[in-house]
CSV table of C-alpha atoms in Angstrom, one decimal:
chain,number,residue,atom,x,y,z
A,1,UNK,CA,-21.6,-42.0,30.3
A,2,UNK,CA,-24.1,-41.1,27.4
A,3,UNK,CA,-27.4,-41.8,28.1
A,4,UNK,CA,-30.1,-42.5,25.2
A,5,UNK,CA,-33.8,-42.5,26.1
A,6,UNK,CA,-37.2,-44.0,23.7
A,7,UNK,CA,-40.3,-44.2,24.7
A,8,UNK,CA,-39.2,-47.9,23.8
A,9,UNK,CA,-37.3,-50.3,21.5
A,10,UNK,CA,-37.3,-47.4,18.5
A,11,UNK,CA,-34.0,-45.6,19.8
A,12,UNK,CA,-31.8,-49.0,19.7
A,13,UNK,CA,-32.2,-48.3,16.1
A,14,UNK,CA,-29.9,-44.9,17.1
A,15,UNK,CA,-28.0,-46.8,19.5
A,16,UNK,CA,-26.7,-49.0,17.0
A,17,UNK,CA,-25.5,-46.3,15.0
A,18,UNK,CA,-23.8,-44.8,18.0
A,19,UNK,CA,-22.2,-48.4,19.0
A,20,UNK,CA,-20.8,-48.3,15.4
A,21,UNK,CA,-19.8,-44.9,15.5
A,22,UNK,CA,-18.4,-44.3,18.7
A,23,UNK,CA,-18.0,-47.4,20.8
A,24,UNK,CA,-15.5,-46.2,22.8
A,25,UNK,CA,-18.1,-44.9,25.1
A,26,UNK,CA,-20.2,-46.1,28.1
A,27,UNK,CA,-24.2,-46.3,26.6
A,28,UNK,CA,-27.0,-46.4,29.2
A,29,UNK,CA,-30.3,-47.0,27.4
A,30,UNK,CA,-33.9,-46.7,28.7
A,31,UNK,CA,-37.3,-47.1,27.2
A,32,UNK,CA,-40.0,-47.1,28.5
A,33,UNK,CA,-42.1,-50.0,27.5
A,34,UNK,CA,-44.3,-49.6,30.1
A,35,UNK,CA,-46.2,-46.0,29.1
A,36,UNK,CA,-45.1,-46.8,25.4
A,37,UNK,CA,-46.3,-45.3,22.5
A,38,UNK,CA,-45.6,-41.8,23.4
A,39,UNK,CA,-46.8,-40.8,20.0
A,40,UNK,CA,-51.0,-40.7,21.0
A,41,UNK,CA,-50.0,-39.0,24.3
A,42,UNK,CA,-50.1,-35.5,25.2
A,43,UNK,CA,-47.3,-32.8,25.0
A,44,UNK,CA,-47.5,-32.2,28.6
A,45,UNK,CA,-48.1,-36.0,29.6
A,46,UNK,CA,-44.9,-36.7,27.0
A,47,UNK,CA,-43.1,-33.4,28.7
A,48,UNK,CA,-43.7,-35.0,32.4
A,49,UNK,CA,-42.6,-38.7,31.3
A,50,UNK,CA,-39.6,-37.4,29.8
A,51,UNK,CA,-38.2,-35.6,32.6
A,52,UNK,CA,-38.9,-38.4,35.1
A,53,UNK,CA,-36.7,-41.0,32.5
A,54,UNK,CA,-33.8,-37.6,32.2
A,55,UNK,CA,-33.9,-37.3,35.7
A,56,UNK,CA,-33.4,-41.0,37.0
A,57,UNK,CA,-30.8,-41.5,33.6
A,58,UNK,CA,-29.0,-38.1,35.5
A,59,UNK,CA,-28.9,-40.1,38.9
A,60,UNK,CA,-27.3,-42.7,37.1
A,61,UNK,CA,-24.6,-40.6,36.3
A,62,UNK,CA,-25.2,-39.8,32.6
A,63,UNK,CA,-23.2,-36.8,31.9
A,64,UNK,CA,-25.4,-36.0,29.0
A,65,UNK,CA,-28.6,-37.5,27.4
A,66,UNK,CA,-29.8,-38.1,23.7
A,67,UNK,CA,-33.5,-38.1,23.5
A,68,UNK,CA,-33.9,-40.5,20.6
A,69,UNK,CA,-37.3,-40.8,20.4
A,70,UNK,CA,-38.7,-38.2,18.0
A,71,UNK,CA,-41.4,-38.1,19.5
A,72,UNK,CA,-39.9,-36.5,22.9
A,73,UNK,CA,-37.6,-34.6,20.9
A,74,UNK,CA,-40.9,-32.7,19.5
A,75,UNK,CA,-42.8,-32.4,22.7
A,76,UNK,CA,-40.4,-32.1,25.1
A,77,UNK,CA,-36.8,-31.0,24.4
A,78,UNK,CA,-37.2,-27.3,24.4
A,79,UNK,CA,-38.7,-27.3,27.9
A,80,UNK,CA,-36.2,-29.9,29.9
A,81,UNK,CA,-33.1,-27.3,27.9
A,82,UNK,CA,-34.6,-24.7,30.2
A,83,UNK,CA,-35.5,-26.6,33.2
A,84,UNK,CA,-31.2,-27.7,32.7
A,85,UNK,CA,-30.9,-23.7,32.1
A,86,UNK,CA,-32.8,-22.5,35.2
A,87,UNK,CA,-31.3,-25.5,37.4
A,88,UNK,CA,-35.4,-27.2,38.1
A,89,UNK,CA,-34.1,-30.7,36.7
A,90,UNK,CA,-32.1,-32.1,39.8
A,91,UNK,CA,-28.8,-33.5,39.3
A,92,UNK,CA,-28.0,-32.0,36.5
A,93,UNK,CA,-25.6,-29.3,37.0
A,94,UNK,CA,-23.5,-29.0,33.8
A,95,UNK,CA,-25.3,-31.6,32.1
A,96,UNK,CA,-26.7,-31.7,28.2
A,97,UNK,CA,-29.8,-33.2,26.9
A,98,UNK,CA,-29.8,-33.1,23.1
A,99,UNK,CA,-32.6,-34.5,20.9
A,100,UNK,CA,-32.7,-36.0,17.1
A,101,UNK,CA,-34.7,-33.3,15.1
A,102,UNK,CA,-32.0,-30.6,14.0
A,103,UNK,CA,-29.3,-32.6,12.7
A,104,UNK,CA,-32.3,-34.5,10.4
A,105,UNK,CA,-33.2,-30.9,9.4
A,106,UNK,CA,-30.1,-30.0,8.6
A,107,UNK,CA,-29.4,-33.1,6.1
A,108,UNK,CA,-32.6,-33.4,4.2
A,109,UNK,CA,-32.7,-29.5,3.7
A,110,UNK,CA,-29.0,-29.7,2.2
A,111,UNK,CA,-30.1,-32.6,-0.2
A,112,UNK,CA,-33.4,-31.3,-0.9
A,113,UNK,CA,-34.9,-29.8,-4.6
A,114,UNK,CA,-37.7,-28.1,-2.3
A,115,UNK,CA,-40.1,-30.6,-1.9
A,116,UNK,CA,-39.9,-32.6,1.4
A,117,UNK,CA,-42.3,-34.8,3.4
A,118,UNK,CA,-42.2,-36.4,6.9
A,119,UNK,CA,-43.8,-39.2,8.2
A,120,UNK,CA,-44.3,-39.6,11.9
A,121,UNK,CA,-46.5,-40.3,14.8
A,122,UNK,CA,-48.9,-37.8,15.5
A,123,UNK,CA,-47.9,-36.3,18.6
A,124,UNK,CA,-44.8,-35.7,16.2
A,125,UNK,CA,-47.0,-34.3,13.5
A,126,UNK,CA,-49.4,-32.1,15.4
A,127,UNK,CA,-46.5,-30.8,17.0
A,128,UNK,CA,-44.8,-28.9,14.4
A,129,UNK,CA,-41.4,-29.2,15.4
A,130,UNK,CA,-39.6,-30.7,12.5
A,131,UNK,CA,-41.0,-28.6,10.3
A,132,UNK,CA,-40.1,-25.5,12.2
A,133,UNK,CA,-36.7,-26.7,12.1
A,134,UNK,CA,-36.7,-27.3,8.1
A,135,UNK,CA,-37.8,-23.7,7.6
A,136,UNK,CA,-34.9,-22.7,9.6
A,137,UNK,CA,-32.4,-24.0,7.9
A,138,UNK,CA,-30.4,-22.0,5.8
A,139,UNK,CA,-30.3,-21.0,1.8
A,140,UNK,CA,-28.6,-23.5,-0.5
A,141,UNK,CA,-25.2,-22.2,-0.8
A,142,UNK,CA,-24.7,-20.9,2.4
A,143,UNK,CA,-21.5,-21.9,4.2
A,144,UNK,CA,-22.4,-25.1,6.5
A,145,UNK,CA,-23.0,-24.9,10.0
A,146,UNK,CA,-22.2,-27.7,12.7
A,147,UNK,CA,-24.9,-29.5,13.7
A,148,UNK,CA,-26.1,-29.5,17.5
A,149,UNK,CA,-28.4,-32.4,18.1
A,150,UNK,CA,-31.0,-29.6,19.3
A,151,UNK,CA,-29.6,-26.7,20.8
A,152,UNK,CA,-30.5,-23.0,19.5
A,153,UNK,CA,-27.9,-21.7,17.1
A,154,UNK,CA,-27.6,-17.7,15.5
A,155,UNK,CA,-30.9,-17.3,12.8
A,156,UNK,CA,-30.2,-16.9,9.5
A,157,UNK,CA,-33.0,-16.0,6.8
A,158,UNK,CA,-34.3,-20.3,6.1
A,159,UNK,CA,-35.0,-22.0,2.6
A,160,UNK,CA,-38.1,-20.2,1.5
A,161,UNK,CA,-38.1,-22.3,-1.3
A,162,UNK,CA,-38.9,-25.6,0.4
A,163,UNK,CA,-42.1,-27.2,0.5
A,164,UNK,CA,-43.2,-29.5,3.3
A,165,UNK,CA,-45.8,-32.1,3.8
A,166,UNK,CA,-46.8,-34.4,6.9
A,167,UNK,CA,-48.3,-37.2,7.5
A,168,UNK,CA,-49.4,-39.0,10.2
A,169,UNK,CA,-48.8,-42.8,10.7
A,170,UNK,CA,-50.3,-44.1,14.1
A,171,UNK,CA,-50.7,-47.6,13.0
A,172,UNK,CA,-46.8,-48.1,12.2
A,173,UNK,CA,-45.4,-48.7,15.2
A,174,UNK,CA,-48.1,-51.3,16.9
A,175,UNK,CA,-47.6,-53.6,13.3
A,176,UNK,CA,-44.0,-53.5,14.1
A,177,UNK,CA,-44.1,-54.3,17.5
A,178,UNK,CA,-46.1,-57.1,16.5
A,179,UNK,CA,-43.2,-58.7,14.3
A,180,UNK,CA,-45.2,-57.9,11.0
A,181,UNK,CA,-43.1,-55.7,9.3
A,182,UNK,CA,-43.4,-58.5,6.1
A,183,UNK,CA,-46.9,-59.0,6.6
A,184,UNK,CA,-49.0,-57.9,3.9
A,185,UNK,CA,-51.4,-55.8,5.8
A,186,UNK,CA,-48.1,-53.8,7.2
A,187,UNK,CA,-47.2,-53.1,3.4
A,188,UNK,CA,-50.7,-52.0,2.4
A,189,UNK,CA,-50.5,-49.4,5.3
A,190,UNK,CA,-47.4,-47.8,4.3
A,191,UNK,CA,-48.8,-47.7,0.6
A,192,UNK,CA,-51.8,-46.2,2.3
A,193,UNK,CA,-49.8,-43.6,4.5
A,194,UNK,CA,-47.4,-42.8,1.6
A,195,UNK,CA,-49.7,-42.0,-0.8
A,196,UNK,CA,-50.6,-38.4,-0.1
A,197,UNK,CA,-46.8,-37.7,0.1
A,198,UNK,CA,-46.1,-39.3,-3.2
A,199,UNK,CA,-49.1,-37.3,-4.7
A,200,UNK,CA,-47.2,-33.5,-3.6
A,201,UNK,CA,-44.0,-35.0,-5.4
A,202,UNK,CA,-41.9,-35.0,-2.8
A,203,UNK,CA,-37.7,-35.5,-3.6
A,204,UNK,CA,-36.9,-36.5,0.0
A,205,UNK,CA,-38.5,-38.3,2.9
A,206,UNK,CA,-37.4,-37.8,6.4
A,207,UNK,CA,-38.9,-41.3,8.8
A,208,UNK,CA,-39.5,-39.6,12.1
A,209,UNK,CA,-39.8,-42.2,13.9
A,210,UNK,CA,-37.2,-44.4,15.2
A,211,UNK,CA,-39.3,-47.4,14.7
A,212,UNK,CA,-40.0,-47.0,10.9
A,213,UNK,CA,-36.3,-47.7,9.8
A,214,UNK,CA,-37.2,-51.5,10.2
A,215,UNK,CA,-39.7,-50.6,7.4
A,216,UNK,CA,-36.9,-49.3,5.3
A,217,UNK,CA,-37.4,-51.7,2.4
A,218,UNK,CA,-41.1,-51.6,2.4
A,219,UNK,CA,-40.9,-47.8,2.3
A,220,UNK,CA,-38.2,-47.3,-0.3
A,221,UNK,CA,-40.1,-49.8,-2.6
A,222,UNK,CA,-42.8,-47.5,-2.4
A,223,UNK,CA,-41.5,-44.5,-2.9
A,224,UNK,CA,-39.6,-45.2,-5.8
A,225,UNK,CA,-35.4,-44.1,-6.1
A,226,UNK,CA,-36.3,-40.9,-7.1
A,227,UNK,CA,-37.2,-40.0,-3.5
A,228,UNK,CA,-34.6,-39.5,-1.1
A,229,UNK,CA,-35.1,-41.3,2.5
A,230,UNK,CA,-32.7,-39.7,5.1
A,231,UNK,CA,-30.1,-42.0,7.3
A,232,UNK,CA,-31.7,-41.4,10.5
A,233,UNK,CA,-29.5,-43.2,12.8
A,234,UNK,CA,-26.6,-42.5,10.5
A,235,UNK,CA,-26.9,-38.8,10.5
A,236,UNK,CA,-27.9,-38.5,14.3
A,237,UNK,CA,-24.7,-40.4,14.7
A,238,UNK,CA,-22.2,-38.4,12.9
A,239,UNK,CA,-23.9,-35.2,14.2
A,240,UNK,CA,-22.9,-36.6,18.2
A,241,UNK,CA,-19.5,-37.2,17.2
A,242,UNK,CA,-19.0,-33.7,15.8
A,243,UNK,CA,-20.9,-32.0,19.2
A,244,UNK,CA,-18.6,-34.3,21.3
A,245,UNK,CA,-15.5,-33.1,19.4
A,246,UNK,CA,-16.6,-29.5,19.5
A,247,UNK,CA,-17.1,-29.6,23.2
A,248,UNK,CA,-14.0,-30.8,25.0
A,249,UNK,CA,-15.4,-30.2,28.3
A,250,UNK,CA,-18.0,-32.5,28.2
A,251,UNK,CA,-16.4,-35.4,26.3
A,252,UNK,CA,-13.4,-35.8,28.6
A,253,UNK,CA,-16.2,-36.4,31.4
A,254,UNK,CA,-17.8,-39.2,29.7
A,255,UNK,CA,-16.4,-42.8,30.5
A,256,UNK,CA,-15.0,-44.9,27.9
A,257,UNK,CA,-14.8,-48.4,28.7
A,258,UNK,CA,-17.4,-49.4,25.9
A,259,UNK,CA,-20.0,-50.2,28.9
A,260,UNK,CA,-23.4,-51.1,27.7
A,261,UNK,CA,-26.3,-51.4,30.1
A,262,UNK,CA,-30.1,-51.5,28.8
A,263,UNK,CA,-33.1,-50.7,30.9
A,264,UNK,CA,-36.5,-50.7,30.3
A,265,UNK,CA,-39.8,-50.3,32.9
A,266,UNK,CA,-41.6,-53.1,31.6
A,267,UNK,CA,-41.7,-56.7,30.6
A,268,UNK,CA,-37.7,-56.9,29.7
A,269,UNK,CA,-37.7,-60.8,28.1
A,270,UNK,CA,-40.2,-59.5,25.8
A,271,UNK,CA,-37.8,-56.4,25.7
A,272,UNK,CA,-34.8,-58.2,24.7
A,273,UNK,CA,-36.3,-60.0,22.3
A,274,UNK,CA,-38.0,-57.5,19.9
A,275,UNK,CA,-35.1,-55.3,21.1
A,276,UNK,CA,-32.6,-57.0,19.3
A,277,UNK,CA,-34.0,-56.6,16.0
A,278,UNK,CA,-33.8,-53.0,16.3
A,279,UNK,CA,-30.0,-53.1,18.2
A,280,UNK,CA,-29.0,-55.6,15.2
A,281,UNK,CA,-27.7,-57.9,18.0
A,282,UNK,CA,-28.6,-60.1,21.4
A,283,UNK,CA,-29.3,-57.6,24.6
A,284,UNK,CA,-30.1,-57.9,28.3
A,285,UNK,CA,-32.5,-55.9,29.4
A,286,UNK,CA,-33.0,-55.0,32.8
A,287,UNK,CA,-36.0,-53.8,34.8
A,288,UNK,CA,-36.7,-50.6,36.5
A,289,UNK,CA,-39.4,-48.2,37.7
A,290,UNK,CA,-39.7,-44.5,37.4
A,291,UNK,CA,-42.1,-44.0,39.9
């Protein structure tokens, strides 16, 4: 079983990528609404959350786990890799945790001129991650290199030429929790947000947050076609079906009887129902507790 963990609705937006992709599989999905947003938390808070939703989706019998929130991607990916590496995270064993930053990398930093700006919550901004992973990536030219949904590959000398610029956008993700994502106050604040981007003449926008593909339109209107917007769930997708298919021994242990079961800790009628706007379809949610 795969599982796929957000902070909250924002990864259904993944998940339905993965359904279209690769529904051959058994899905377990948890957010959790309860603690939700991540993106104002703490690394270590985000770090300790994280691990308690890996470790109950382990017990579960997830065989491995796609952390599809960015913002526990950022925070908390690199650590729970080595907790799986040292054996600290119970019942995991041979188990995988992957998260959404390096195959996003990898796709804006092949399309890119050199100019490249992110928008994201700020525990995803402050942390650094994604562009640590953009200056990794290598020259334009070079011979392409599979894309791991986070895990460390062989350096290579990265794209000195690119340019990066972040920005911040706490308000995003409370407007479109809130239904408004055609409200005008909701378009004023990506105008607002996207601004300073638009001012360092960026060529491609990465959205990293799995909430702000709902705000697709509204963004892309701003932005103007000469600025790129990456696929998010589209490349995260196709970057899981290549791992699986480069590693045998872990997708002949995942179940495929195109099982779909959605949890969330908190409030799951109001769950399902702003749920299936990012899932593109009805869901039941069901209730759980970390703790």
């Amino acid at each position: 079983m795969i599982g796929v963990f957000d902070s909250g609705f924002g990864g259904l937006s993944i998940l339905k990528e993965f359904l279209a992709r690769l529904p051959q599989y058994d899905y377990l999905y948890l957010g959790d609404s309860a603690r939700a947003p991540y993106g104002n938390r703490s690394p270590e808070v985000i770090y300790n959350w994280t691990r308690e939703a890996a470790d109950y989706l382990f017990k579960q019998g997830c065989e491995i786990i796609i952390l599809a929130c960015f913002t526990a991607s950022a925070n908390a990916l690199r650590r729970l890799q080595q907790d799986l590496n040292t054996g600290t995270l119970k019942h995991a064993n041979t188990k995988r945790i992957l998260g959404v930053l390096i195959p996003l990398a990898e796709e804006a930093a092949k399309i890119s001129k050199g100019h490249i700006g992110i928008l994201g919550t700020r525990a995803t901004i402050n942390s650094g991650a994604l562009t640590t992973e953009l200056k990794k990536r290598p020259p334009l030219g070079s011979p392409p290199r599979h894309s791991v949904l986070g895990h460390p590959q062989t350096r290579r000398a990265g794209r000195a030429d690119l340019e990066i610029y972040s920005q911040a956008a706490p308000l995003l993700v409370p407007l479109i929790e809130e239904g408004w994502q055609n409200r005008p106050e909701t378009k004023r604040m990506v105008r607002y947000y996207l601004r300073p981007l638009k001012g360092k003449k960026i060529d491609t926008l990465l959205l990293a947050c799995t909430h702000y593909p709902l705000l697709k339109r509204q963004i892309a209107e701003t932005v103007g076609k000469q600025i790129k917007i990456i696929d998010t769930g589209k490349t995260v997708a196709l970057s899981l079906a290549d791992y699986l298919k480069r590693h045998p021994e872990i997708e002949s242990k995942l179940k495929k009887s195109g099982q779909l079961r959605i949890l969330t800790t908190d409030r799951p009628e109001e769950f399902e129902r702003l749920g299936s706007k990012f899932l593109g379809q009805n869901l039941k949610a069901q209730k759980i507790s970390l703790n």
